[in-house]
C-alpha positions as a Markdown table, in Angstrom:
| # | Residue | x | y | z |
|---|---|---|---|---|
| 1 | Unk | 229.6 | 321.8 | 98.1 |
| 2 | Unk | 226.6 | 322.6 | 95.9 |
| 3 | Unk | 227.2 | 324.9 | 92.9 |
| 4 | Unk | 225.7 | 328.4 | 93.1 |
| 5 | Unk | 223.3 | 327.6 | 90.3 |
| 6 | Unk | 222.6 | 324.7 | 88.0 |
| 7 | Unk | 224.4 | 324.8 | 84.7 |
| 8 | Unk | 222.4 | 325.1 | 81.5 |
| 9 | Unk | 223.2 | 321.5 | 80.6 |
| 10 | Unk | 222.4 | 320.1 | 84.1 |
| 11 | Unk | 218.9 | 319.1 | 84.8 |
| 12 | Unk | 217.2 | 319.3 | 88.2 |
| 13 | Unk | 216.7 | 315.5 | 88.2 |
| 14 | Unk | 220.4 | 314.9 | 87.4 |
| 15 | Unk | 221.5 | 317.2 | 90.2 |
| 16 | Unk | 219.0 | 315.9 | 92.8 |
| 17 | Unk | 218.7 | 312.2 | 92.0 |
| 18 | Unk | 221.7 | 311.1 | 89.8 |
| 19 | Unk | 224.3 | 313.2 | 91.6 |
| 20 | Unk | 222.8 | 312.4 | 95.0 |
| 21 | Unk | 222.5 | 316.0 | 96.1 |
| 22 | Unk | 218.9 | 315.6 | 97.0 |
| 23 | Unk | 216.5 | 318.5 | 97.6 |
| 24 | Unk | 218.8 | 319.5 | 100.4 |
| 25 | Unk | 221.2 | 320.5 | 97.6 |
| 26 | Unk | 218.6 | 322.7 | 96.0 |
| 27 | Unk | 217.6 | 324.2 | 99.4 |
| 28 | Unk | 221.3 | 324.9 | 100.3 |
| 29 | Unk | 221.6 | 326.9 | 97.0 |
| 30 | Unk | 219.0 | 329.3 | 98.2 |
| 31 | Unk | 216.8 | 328.8 | 95.2 |
| 32 | Unk | 213.9 | 331.4 | 95.2 |
| 33 | Unk | 211.4 | 329.4 | 93.1 |
| 34 | Unk | 210.3 | 325.8 | 93.1 |
| 35 | Unk | 211.5 | 323.8 | 90.2 |
| 36 | Unk | 208.7 | 322.7 | 87.9 |
| 37 | Unk | 209.5 | 319.0 | 88.7 |
| 38 | Unk | 208.1 | 319.7 | 92.2 |
| 39 | Unk | 205.0 | 321.7 | 91.5 |
| 40 | Unk | 202.1 | 319.5 | 92.4 |
| 41 | Unk | 198.8 | 319.5 | 90.5 |
| 42 | Unk | 196.2 | 321.5 | 92.4 |
| 43 | Unk | 194.3 | 318.5 | 93.7 |
| 44 | Unk | 197.5 | 317.2 | 95.4 |
| 45 | Unk | 198.3 | 320.4 | 97.2 |
| 46 | Unk | 197.4 | 320.8 | 100.9 |
| 47 | Unk | 194.6 | 323.3 | 100.9 |
| 48 | Unk | 194.0 | 325.2 | 104.1 |
| 49 | Unk | 190.3 | 325.0 | 103.8 |
| 50 | Unk | 190.4 | 321.2 | 103.8 |
| 51 | Unk | 192.2 | 321.1 | 107.3 |
| 52 | Unk | 189.9 | 320.8 | 110.3 |
| 53 | Unk | 191.5 | 323.0 | 113.0 |
| 54 | Unk | 189.4 | 321.9 | 116.0 |
| 55 | Unk | 189.9 | 318.1 | 115.8 |
| 56 | Unk | 192.9 | 315.8 | 116.2 |
| 57 | Unk | 193.9 | 312.2 | 116.6 |
| 58 | Unk | 193.8 | 310.7 | 120.1 |
| 59 | Unk | 196.7 | 310.9 | 122.5 |
| 60 | Unk | 196.9 | 307.8 | 124.8 |
| 61 | Unk | 198.9 | 307.4 | 128.0 |
| 62 | Unk | 200.2 | 303.8 | 127.9 |
| 63 | Unk | 202.2 | 303.9 | 131.2 |
| 64 | Unk | 200.0 | 301.1 | 132.5 |
| 65 | Unk | 199.9 | 298.3 | 129.9 |
| 66 | Unk | 197.7 | 296.1 | 132.0 |
| 67 | Unk | 194.8 | 298.5 | 132.3 |
| 68 | Unk | 192.0 | 297.4 | 130.1 |
| 69 | Unk | 191.0 | 300.9 | 129.5 |
| 70 | Unk | 194.4 | 301.6 | 127.7 |
| 71 | Unk | 193.8 | 298.5 | 125.5 |
| 72 | Unk | 190.3 | 299.7 | 124.6 |
| 73 | Unk | 191.5 | 303.1 | 123.8 |
| 74 | Unk | 194.2 | 301.8 | 121.5 |
| 75 | Unk | 191.7 | 299.5 | 119.6 |
| 76 | Unk | 189.2 | 302.3 | 119.3 |
| 77 | Unk | 191.7 | 304.6 | 117.9 |
| 78 | Unk | 192.8 | 302.0 | 115.4 |
| 79 | Unk | 189.2 | 301.5 | 114.3 |
| 80 | Unk | 188.1 | 305.1 | 114.2 |
| 81 | Unk | 191.2 | 307.0 | 113.1 |
| 82 | Unk | 194.0 | 304.5 | 112.2 |
| 83 | Unk | 196.3 | 307.0 | 114.0 |
| 84 | Unk | 197.1 | 307.9 | 117.6 |
| 85 | Unk | 199.9 | 309.4 | 119.7 |
| 86 | Unk | 201.3 | 307.6 | 122.7 |
| 87 | Unk | 202.9 | 309.1 | 125.8 |
| 88 | Unk | 204.7 | 307.5 | 128.7 |
| 89 | Unk | 205.8 | 304.7 | 126.4 |
| 90 | Unk | 209.0 | 303.9 | 128.1 |
| 91 | Unk | 211.4 | 304.9 | 125.4 |
| 92 | Unk | 213.8 | 307.4 | 127.0 |
| 93 | Unk | 213.3 | 311.0 | 125.8 |
| 94 | Unk | 217.0 | 311.5 | 125.8 |
| 95 | Unk | 217.3 | 308.7 | 123.1 |
| 96 | Unk | 214.6 | 310.4 | 121.1 |
| 97 | Unk | 216.6 | 313.6 | 121.1 |
| 98 | Unk | 219.8 | 311.9 | 120.2 |
| 99 | Unk | 218.0 | 310.3 | 117.3 |
| 100 | Unk | 217.0 | 313.7 | 116.0 |
| 101 | Unk | 220.6 | 315.0 | 116.3 |
| 102 | Unk | 221.9 | 311.9 | 114.4 |
| 103 | Unk | 219.4 | 312.6 | 111.6 |
| 104 | Unk | 220.8 | 316.1 | 111.1 |
| 105 | Unk | 224.3 | 314.7 | 111.5 |
| 106 | Unk | 223.8 | 312.3 | 108.6 |
| 107 | Unk | 222.1 | 314.8 | 106.2 |
| 108 | Unk | 224.8 | 317.4 | 106.9 |
| 109 | Unk | 227.5 | 315.0 | 105.7 |
| 110 | Unk | 229.3 | 316.0 | 102.4 |
| 111 | Unk | 227.4 | 314.7 | 99.4 |
| 112 | Unk | 230.3 | 312.3 | 98.7 |
| 113 | Unk | 229.7 | 310.6 | 102.0 |
| 114 | Unk | 226.0 | 310.3 | 101.6 |
| 115 | Unk | 226.3 | 309.1 | 98.0 |
| 116 | Unk | 228.1 | 306.0 | 99.2 |
| 117 | Unk | 224.7 | 304.7 | 100.3 |
| 118 | Unk | 222.8 | 305.6 | 97.1 |
| 119 | Unk | 221.1 | 302.9 | 95.0 |
| 120 | Unk | 224.1 | 302.7 | 92.7 |
| 121 | Unk | 226.8 | 302.6 | 95.4 |
| 122 | Unk | 225.3 | 301.1 | 98.6 |
| 123 | Unk | 227.1 | 298.0 | 99.9 |
| 124 | Unk | 223.7 | 296.4 | 100.4 |
| 125 | Unk | 220.1 | 296.8 | 99.1 |
| 126 | Unk | 219.2 | 297.0 | 102.8 |
| 127 | Unk | 220.8 | 300.4 | 103.1 |
| 128 | Unk | 219.5 | 303.2 | 100.8 |
| 129 | Unk | 220.0 | 306.9 | 100.6 |
| 130 | Unk | 217.6 | 308.6 | 98.2 |
| 131 | Unk | 215.2 | 311.4 | 97.4 |
| 132 | Unk | 211.4 | 311.7 | 96.9 |
| 133 | Unk | 209.6 | 308.3 | 96.9 |
| 134 | Unk | 210.1 | 306.6 | 93.5 |
| 135 | Unk | 211.6 | 309.2 | 91.1 |
| 136 | Unk | 211.4 | 306.9 | 88.1 |
| 137 | Unk | 207.7 | 306.4 | 88.6 |
| 138 | Unk | 206.6 | 309.8 | 89.7 |
| 139 | Unk | 205.3 | 312.5 | 87.4 |
| 140 | Unk | 205.9 | 315.1 | 90.2 |
| 141 | Unk | 208.6 | 314.7 | 92.8 |
| 142 | Unk | 208.2 | 315.0 | 96.6 |
| 143 | Unk | 210.4 | 317.5 | 98.6 |
| 144 | Unk | 212.1 | 315.0 | 100.8 |
| 145 | Unk | 215.4 | 313.2 | 101.1 |
| 146 | Unk | 215.8 | 310.0 | 103.1 |
| 147 | Unk | 218.0 | 307.2 | 104.5 |
| 148 | Unk | 216.3 | 303.8 | 104.7 |
| 149 | Unk | 217.8 | 301.0 | 106.8 |
| 150 | Unk | 216.2 | 297.5 | 106.7 |
| 151 | Unk | 217.2 | 295.5 | 109.8 |
| 152 | Unk | 218.6 | 292.0 | 109.3 |
| 153 | Unk | 220.9 | 291.6 | 112.2 |
| 154 | Unk | 223.0 | 293.5 | 114.7 |
| 155 | Unk | 226.1 | 292.3 | 112.9 |
| 156 | Unk | 224.9 | 293.6 | 109.5 |
| 157 | Unk | 223.8 | 296.9 | 111.0 |
| 158 | Unk | 227.1 | 297.4 | 112.7 |
| 159 | Unk | 229.0 | 296.6 | 109.5 |
| 160 | Unk | 226.9 | 298.5 | 107.0 |
| 161 | Unk | 224.8 | 301.2 | 108.5 |
| 162 | Unk | 226.3 | 304.7 | 108.3 |
| 163 | Unk | 228.4 | 305.6 | 111.3 |
| 164 | Unk | 226.7 | 309.1 | 111.6 |
| 165 | Unk | 223.5 | 307.5 | 112.9 |
| 166 | Unk | 224.2 | 303.7 | 113.3 |
| 167 | Unk | 224.4 | 303.6 | 117.2 |
| 168 | Unk | 221.2 | 305.8 | 117.7 |
| 169 | Unk | 219.2 | 303.8 | 115.1 |
| 170 | Unk | 220.2 | 300.4 | 116.6 |
| 171 | Unk | 219.5 | 301.6 | 120.2 |
| 172 | Unk | 216.1 | 303.1 | 119.2 |
| 173 | Unk | 214.9 | 299.9 | 117.5 |
| 174 | Unk | 216.0 | 297.9 | 120.5 |
| 175 | Unk | 214.3 | 300.2 | 123.0 |
| 176 | Unk | 211.0 | 300.1 | 120.9 |
| 177 | Unk | 210.7 | 296.3 | 120.6 |
| 178 | Unk | 208.8 | 295.8 | 123.9 |
| 179 | Unk | 206.5 | 298.7 | 123.2 |
| 180 | Unk | 205.8 | 297.5 | 119.7 |
| 181 | Unk | 205.0 | 294.0 | 120.9 |
| 182 | Unk | 202.7 | 295.3 | 123.6 |
| 183 | Unk | 200.8 | 297.5 | 121.1 |
| 184 | Unk | 200.3 | 294.5 | 118.7 |
| 185 | Unk | 199.1 | 292.3 | 121.5 |
| 186 | Unk | 196.5 | 295.0 | 122.5 |
| 187 | Unk | 195.4 | 295.2 | 118.9 |
| 188 | Unk | 195.2 | 291.3 | 118.7 |
| 189 | Unk | 193.1 | 291.2 | 121.8 |
| 190 | Unk | 190.6 | 293.6 | 120.1 |
| 191 | Unk | 190.3 | 290.9 | 117.4 |
| 192 | Unk | 189.4 | 288.3 | 120.0 |
| 193 | Unk | 192.9 | 286.8 | 119.8 |
| 194 | Unk | 193.9 | 286.3 | 123.4 |
| 195 | Unk | 197.2 | 284.4 | 123.0 |
| 196 | Unk | 200.4 | 286.2 | 123.4 |
| 197 | Unk | 202.5 | 287.3 | 120.4 |
| 198 | Unk | 204.8 | 284.3 | 120.6 |
| 199 | Unk | 207.6 | 283.2 | 118.2 |
| 200 | Unk | 205.1 | 281.4 | 116.0 |
| 201 | Unk | 203.0 | 284.6 | 115.4 |
| 202 | Unk | 205.9 | 287.2 | 115.3 |
| 203 | Unk | 206.8 | 286.7 | 111.6 |
| 204 | Unk | 203.2 | 287.6 | 110.6 |
| 205 | Unk | 202.9 | 290.7 | 112.8 |
| 206 | Unk | 206.4 | 291.9 | 113.3 |
| 207 | Unk | 208.7 | 289.7 | 111.1 |
| 208 | Unk | 210.6 | 292.7 | 109.7 |
| 209 | Unk | 211.5 | 296.2 | 110.6 |
| 210 | Unk | 212.8 | 299.2 | 108.6 |
| 211 | Unk | 213.9 | 302.6 | 110.0 |
| 212 | Unk | 213.9 | 305.7 | 107.9 |
| 213 | Unk | 215.5 | 309.0 | 108.5 |
| 214 | Unk | 213.5 | 311.6 | 106.6 |
| 215 | Unk | 214.8 | 315.1 | 105.9 |
| 216 | Unk | 212.4 | 317.9 | 104.6 |
| 217 | Unk | 214.6 | 321.0 | 103.9 |
| 218 | Unk | 213.2 | 324.5 | 103.7 |
| 219 | Unk | 211.1 | 324.9 | 100.5 |
| 220 | Unk | 210.8 | 328.1 | 98.5 |
| 221 | Unk | 207.1 | 327.6 | 97.6 |
| 222 | Unk | 205.8 | 325.2 | 100.1 |
| 223 | Unk | 202.1 | 325.8 | 99.0 |
| 224 | Unk | 203.0 | 324.3 | 95.7 |
| 225 | Unk | 204.8 | 321.3 | 96.9 |
| 226 | Unk | 204.4 | 318.2 | 99.2 |
| 227 | Unk | 207.0 | 316.6 | 101.5 |
| 228 | Unk | 205.2 | 313.3 | 101.1 |
| 229 | Unk | 202.1 | 312.7 | 98.9 |
| 230 | Unk | 198.9 | 311.0 | 99.9 |
| 231 | Unk | 199.3 | 307.3 | 100.9 |
| 232 | Unk | 198.7 | 304.7 | 103.6 |
| 233 | Unk | 201.6 | 302.7 | 105.0 |
| 234 | Unk | 201.9 | 299.0 | 104.1 |
| 235 | Unk | 203.1 | 298.0 | 107.6 |
| 236 | Unk | 201.3 | 296.3 | 110.4 |
| 237 | Unk | 202.0 | 299.4 | 112.4 |
| 238 | Unk | 204.3 | 302.3 | 112.0 |
| 239 | Unk | 206.0 | 304.1 | 114.9 |
| 240 | Unk | 206.9 | 307.8 | 114.1 |
| 241 | Unk | 209.2 | 310.2 | 115.9 |
| 242 | Unk | 208.5 | 313.7 | 114.6 |
| 243 | Unk | 210.2 | 316.9 | 115.5 |
| 244 | Unk | 208.7 | 320.1 | 116.9 |
| 245 | Unk | 208.0 | 321.6 | 113.4 |
| 246 | Unk | 204.9 | 319.7 | 112.5 |
| 247 | Unk | 203.5 | 319.1 | 109.0 |
| 248 | Unk | 201.9 | 315.6 | 109.1 |
| 249 | Unk | 198.3 | 315.5 | 108.1 |
| 250 | Unk | 195.9 | 312.6 | 108.4 |
| 251 | Unk | 192.7 | 312.2 | 106.4 |
| 252 | Unk | 189.6 | 311.6 | 108.5 |
| 253 | Unk | 188.1 | 308.3 | 107.7 |
| 254 | Unk | 185.2 | 308.5 | 105.2 |
| 255 | Unk | 185.8 | 312.2 | 104.7 |
| 256 | Unk | 187.5 | 314.7 | 102.4 |
| 257 | Unk | 188.9 | 316.6 | 105.4 |
| 258 | Unk | 192.3 | 316.4 | 107.0 |
| 259 | Unk | 193.6 | 317.0 | 110.6 |
| 260 | Unk | 197.1 | 318.1 | 111.5 |
| 261 | Unk | 199.1 | 315.9 | 113.9 |
| 262 | Unk | 200.5 | 318.4 | 116.4 |
| 263 | Unk | 204.0 | 317.6 | 117.8 |
| 264 | Unk | 203.8 | 316.6 | 121.4 |
| 265 | Unk | 206.9 | 316.6 | 123.5 |
| 266 | Unk | 208.2 | 313.0 | 124.1 |
| 267 | Unk | 205.3 | 311.4 | 122.2 |
| 268 | Unk | 205.4 | 308.9 | 119.4 |
| 269 | Unk | 202.8 | 308.7 | 116.6 |
| 270 | Unk | 201.4 | 305.2 | 115.9 |
| 271 | Unk | 199.6 | 304.4 | 112.7 |
| 272 | Unk | 197.9 | 301.3 | 111.4 |
| 273 | Unk | 199.3 | 300.0 | 108.1 |
| 274 | Unk | 197.6 | 298.1 | 105.2 |
| 275 | Unk | 198.9 | 294.7 | 106.5 |
| 276 | Unk | 197.0 | 295.1 | 109.7 |
| 277 | Unk | 193.8 | 296.4 | 107.9 |
| 278 | Unk | 194.0 | 293.2 | 105.8 |
| 279 | Unk | 194.6 | 290.9 | 108.8 |
| 280 | Unk | 191.7 | 292.5 | 110.7 |
| 281 | Unk | 189.5 | 292.2 | 107.6 |
| 282 | Unk | 189.0 | 296.0 | 107.7 |
| 283 | Unk | 188.2 | 296.5 | 111.3 |
| 284 | Unk | 191.4 | 298.4 | 111.9 |
| 285 | Unk | 192.0 | 301.2 | 109.3 |
| 286 | Unk | 195.2 | 302.3 | 107.5 |
| 287 | Unk | 194.5 | 306.0 | 107.2 |
| 288 | Unk | 195.6 | 308.1 | 104.3 |
| 289 | Unk | 198.3 | 310.7 | 105.3 |
| 290 | Unk | 200.7 | 313.1 | 103.8 |
| 291 | Unk | 203.3 | 315.7 | 104.8 |
| 292 | Unk | 203.4 | 319.4 | 103.9 |
| 293 | Unk | 206.5 | 321.2 | 102.8 |
| 294 | Unk | 207.7 | 324.0 | 105.0 |
| 295 | Unk | 209.0 | 327.4 | 103.9 |
| 296 | Unk | 210.4 | 328.5 | 107.3 |
| 297 | Unk | 212.7 | 325.7 | 108.4 |
| 298 | Unk | 214.0 | 322.2 | 107.9 |
| 299 | Unk | 212.0 | 319.4 | 109.3 |
| 300 | Unk | 212.9 | 315.8 | 110.2 |
| 301 | Unk | 211.0 | 312.6 | 111.1 |
| 302 | Unk | 212.0 | 309.0 | 112.0 |
| 303 | Unk | 209.6 | 306.2 | 111.3 |
| 304 | Unk | 210.0 | 302.5 | 112.1 |
| 305 | Unk | 207.9 | 300.4 | 109.7 |
| 306 | Unk | 206.9 | 297.1 | 111.4 |
| 307 | Unk | 205.9 | 294.6 | 108.8 |
| 308 | Unk | 205.2 | 290.9 | 108.2 |
| 309 | Unk | 208.2 | 288.8 | 107.1 |
| 310 | Unk | 208.2 | 289.2 | 103.3 |
| 311 | Unk | 207.6 | 285.5 | 102.8 |
| 312 | Unk | 204.5 | 285.4 | 105.0 |
| 313 | Unk | 201.1 | 284.9 | 103.5 |
| 314 | Unk | 198.8 | 287.8 | 104.6 |
| 315 | Unk | 195.0 | 287.6 | 104.6 |
| 316 | Unk | 192.1 | 288.0 | 107.0 |
| 317 | Unk | 192.9 | 286.1 | 110.2 |
| 318 | Unk | 190.9 | 282.9 | 110.9 |
| 319 | Unk | 189.9 | 284.2 | 114.3 |
| 320 | Unk | 188.4 | 287.3 | 112.7 |
| 321 | Unk | 186.4 | 285.2 | 110.2 |
| 322 | Unk | 185.3 | 282.5 | 112.8 |
| 323 | Unk | 181.9 | 284.2 | 113.4 |
| 324 | Unk | 181.0 | 284.0 | 109.8 |
| 325 | Unk | 182.3 | 287.3 | 108.6 |
| 326 | Unk | 183.0 | 287.4 | 104.9 |
| 327 | Unk | 186.6 | 288.1 | 103.9 |
| 328 | Unk | 187.1 | 291.5 | 102.2 |
| 329 | Unk | 190.7 | 290.7 | 101.1 |
| 330 | Unk | 192.4 | 287.8 | 99.4 |
| 331 | Unk | 195.5 | 286.0 | 100.8 |
| 332 | Unk | 198.7 | 287.1 | 99.3 |
| 333 | Unk | 202.4 | 286.8 | 99.7 |
| 334 | Unk | 203.6 | 290.0 | 101.5 |
| 335 | Unk | 206.6 | 290.4 | 99.2 |
| 336 | Unk | 204.2 | 290.8 | 96.2 |
| 337 | Unk | 202.4 | 293.5 | 98.1 |
| 338 | Unk | 205.7 | 295.2 | 98.7 |
| 339 | Unk | 206.7 | 295.1 | 95.0 |
| 340 | Unk | 203.3 | 296.6 | 94.1 |
| 341 | Unk | 203.7 | 299.5 | 96.5 |
| 342 | Unk | 207.2 | 300.4 | 95.6 |
| 343 | Unk | 206.7 | 300.1 | 91.9 |
| 344 | Unk | 204.5 | 303.2 | 91.6 |
| 345 | Unk | 204.1 | 306.7 | 92.9 |
| 346 | Unk | 202.1 | 307.5 | 96.1 |
| 347 | Unk | 198.4 | 307.3 | 95.2 |
| 348 | Unk | 196.3 | 307.5 | 98.3 |
| 349 | Unk | 194.6 | 304.3 | 99.3 |
| 350 | Unk | 194.9 | 302.7 | 95.9 |
| 351 | Unk | 197.5 | 300.1 | 97.0 |
| 352 | Unk | 195.0 | 298.2 | 99.2 |
| 353 | Unk | 192.8 | 297.7 | 96.1 |
| 354 | Unk | 195.5 | 295.2 | 95.0 |
| 355 | Unk | 194.3 | 292.9 | 97.9 |
| 356 | Unk | 190.6 | 293.3 | 97.7 |
| 357 | Unk | 188.5 | 290.3 | 96.6 |
């Protein structure tokens, strides 16, 4: 159980990071003021006047995968927004609800149980409970705790993933596989690649998957904090389940304004990651996004990051360059891109500069 207050000798970082109590521990104490370690500089705060209220990302009904209009809508959204929501996607709503329940179940475990999966204690580097994004690299911390599970095999997941959410995570990843493959094939067709996503191409487009459980507890001064700072994902695509609270904001391309992604019952949010922006030579866009802190209630989200296999070489696809288009990005080993991203704090779209020619 969290102490009523931090002792004079105990720093916020020790309490949150080193003791594994997370920002949930601070929130559970009922703190009335945001610790200085979480107060964002003014330029990183989510200002209400920068949010466009009368615009939003597309919502696409994908119940008919074979309809060319659906494929066009997906590709257009990937080009013009880098974000869209999908409905009638075939993943049972009951499973989505059970996934939300499992998220709360894990984060409500005693600290001693959650700490078993921290960087210092986890049985595998593929299973990680933590807080913020990269506390050792960040000048200001993010108001979020997380559990990150990198999928290797069913056997490893059954043996090492936390029992509180293991079954739901495995079932959700299984149920999403066909939908992910269909979306990627639609996006490939928009790049004039008509072949199916077979075993020879899967490693590049969907060679690895990671599922995260994100927990954003109630924040005492949400206007001074962020749940997640400005960044673009490094995936090919990300599949996000968000709850009914809301708080995800997407930057409009070539603009300084942001739009809120409203929760839609039963929907999943899809966004393009840096890997697909590179593979498409910039045709598809990995949009900058961030998450606000909430002063009224806890919030959760569950993303699946679909990425190239870490050993794949990622660069503009030959089919994209076949017409004489000049490459905007160099070819690089994806694991090098991963290390670059995770070795620093969130910094908007700066990561992709690492790949530019």
